[in-house]
Amino acid sequence: MFRTSRRWFRSATALALAGLSLSAITACSGDTGSSGTTTAAESSAAAEATSAAAAEAVTISYWIWDKNQQPAIQQIADDFHAANPSITVTVELASAYRDYWTKLQTAATSGTAPDVFWMNGPNFQLYASNGQLEPLDDVFASSLSSSDYPQSLIDLYTYDGHQYGVPKDFDTVVLAYNSQLFADAGVAAPTDTWTWDDVHAAAQALTDPSKGIYGMFAGFYSQEDYYDTIYQAGGYVISADGKSSGYDQPEAIAGIQYWIDFIKDGSSPDYATMNDVDPDQSGVMLGNGTAAMEYIASYSAAAILDTPEGQAGHIKFARLPAGVQEASIIHGLGNVVYAQSAHKDAAKAFVAYLGSKAAADVQAETSTVIPAFNGTQDTWVASFPAEVNAQVFIDELPVTVPYPVSANTSAWANQESEILSKAWSLEQTPEEACAAMAKAMNEALAAE
Amino acid sequence: MTALTAAGLAGARVKGQPEPGGRPVGRRRATRFIESGWGWAFILPTAIGLGVFYIVPAFTTIWFSFSSWGAFGGHEFTGLDNYRHLVTDPDIGYALVNTLLYTLMLLCGIPLAIYLAALINREKLKGKGVFRTLYFLPVVTMPAAIAMVWRLIYNGQFGVLNYALSLVGIQGPFWLQDPRWALLSIGVIGVWSSLGYNMILFSAGLQAIPKELYEVAMIDGATRGQQFRHLTVPLLSPTIFFVTILTIINGFQVFDLIFLMAGRSNPAIDRVQTLVWLFYQDGFYSHNMGYGSVIAVLIFLLTAVFTAIQFSVQRKWVNYV
């Protein structure tokens, strides 16, 4: 076993030490290196395969981040493979949304990003302006028509006059509520004309500490929660010219204050409780009957109806309550092709299929997301039971506000969770947190 | 990391082995040459791996620390800019203190590991294998799985820990969300998961202590406590030294537990963020590789300084037989 000689220990410790302290310094490069090498090896192997015989099978990779959508996406990939037997699509699910962009940007830096991947508004301009995306103008010229999609989504994925993304879906935000808890507490169900005051009064009436029931889940998600209320209060996140932050405006502060009020008077769980549940998953407390209301986006609708309370038929949807004005954030994903893809033709054929009505119908029928392809939205609504009132997601369209973006959105948006969480945890007032956020955001915008 | 340690041990053992004797002196040099050639051949694969994946990147990291990076690679030399930023970055101070506190907690686990190793090595103990397996299990379990289970245990509302406390009338805090408790809670997991590995090292050290010494001590009338203090601990000191160095290095590198247990939106993040966490945030999340490299260099220098201090102090307390 161990021979405790002086020399043994000296050399063993010195060697182990050298290795370990070096591994500290190389943790960074080691990570990138290893993931990069594998993918590079794979793609070069695949590249050889194509050059050997052009008609031979190629495999392209497709990255997504939402596990709720994985079955529908896999179905679409399988359908595509059936129609194009020479092209196989590997659908890869990132472990979580927050890791997706880290992983993708690292892969793109080393030239090994997937052939086709999901893109969103906040990241689009960064990727397009850095030459990471393949223009899809030819795909639109040959097999797609931009008039098949909402204009706002076509605009979202246009950069410098070129179309880089095929609109995949869009999402709007609504109020989800537990109708059983409303009935139990004798509170009237939300209507289309509800205002902030109505929500607040209902939340207080629904709260029952003895049963552990909260009226509202005052979540901490930008798109689903505070972006909507900032615009409802008449404020803005980013100025129209994209040069300055709106966080220091009194309206934006009012939009944040709206959520803090629920936490302060106990009609929402405090931030520690909410963050302890699962910070990456919305609708958990709504789904287990401990919260009566929560703002949710359309991509979570199917998952929330699949929770115990949803399956019992208690969860329903209503229009977002109005503040000074009505507003609901609209955002949509796009499918894009990597500029350094080794199989651009196959990748373009696949994004064209992803933009087709057939692919939109699969997404609509599985209730996952509202497809961007015009005319398939009704299929999505019809995929839900009539009584949950999924129509409200579409009814929000006239009052939707585009998701706030800039040339390098994540440079400031990434700081929101750290800075604004201090307001949710009541460590700072909304004024203080918003002032700090405006400062950080203006610095980031100035650096663009 | 573990592989490296094993390589280190193997290298040392080859060195310590006696030279095969009885050969004519004239052929000795040739034999030696052939032997050393084989030696090099055997370590070549490891040496290449070390060079490519550790040593070369270590130097490029130092080079990157003087540069600024674009969103998708491409860097330019910016001199000491990153280092100037380092000095004025308030997060570094928090992270440094948190890292040191976490390392201190890990060090507190060493006496526990010695004690448990001594218990497990008792002659009369039945089911030694079972105990060893149980204690070693956390070492071979995936950190993500460990974090998931511990998050459930620590949950402020439904967690097992707070339920147990409620039975004795204590209202437990939100362990992972409360700035006063978060680092301690994560430190406990760190100690728990490194216990098994340290115990194996200590158990090996204990078995290397000759039994005759204890017999002699018993004849001289030493109690069990005295035996432990005056015999076991001094004879185990080389292992303690070794484990201390490993623990400090591991402590300086803590990341996965913080990443999995806390996360960015955690209200206690100021109190749990460590140097490697900052390195990840700056290098990979914000894609500021240059600044990330500076933090890596800082971690490297700290590790080097702490280890150098330990090597100079060890002469005063480590006993080699």
Short mmCIF file of C-alpha atoms in Angstrom, two decimals, chain A residues 24 49 81 83 131 133 143 210 254 264 277 282 289 318:
data_model
loop_
_atom_site.label_atom_id
_atom_site.label_comp_id
_atom_site.label_asym_id
_atom_site.label_seq_id
_atom_site.Cartn_x
_atom_site.Cartn_y
_atom_site.Cartn_z
CA ALA A 24 -7.10 25.23 -12.56
CA ALA A 49 -18.55 11.19 -46.49
CA HIS A 81 -36.25 12.28 -43.40
CA ALA A 83 -39.45 12.70 -47.71
CA GLY A 131 -21.26 36.58 -40.00
CA LEU A 133 -25.58 32.99 -40.11
CA SER A 143 -39.54 27.58 -51.76
CA SER A 210 -53.79 28.27 6.51
CA ALA A 254 -44.28 51.13 -11.73
CA LYS A 264 -44.99 42.55 0.03
CA VAL A 277 -39.14 25.66 -6.45
CA SER A 282 -42.78 28.24 -14.80
CA GLY A 289 -52.71 24.12 -6.65
CA ALA A 318 -57.60 34.96 -19.60
#
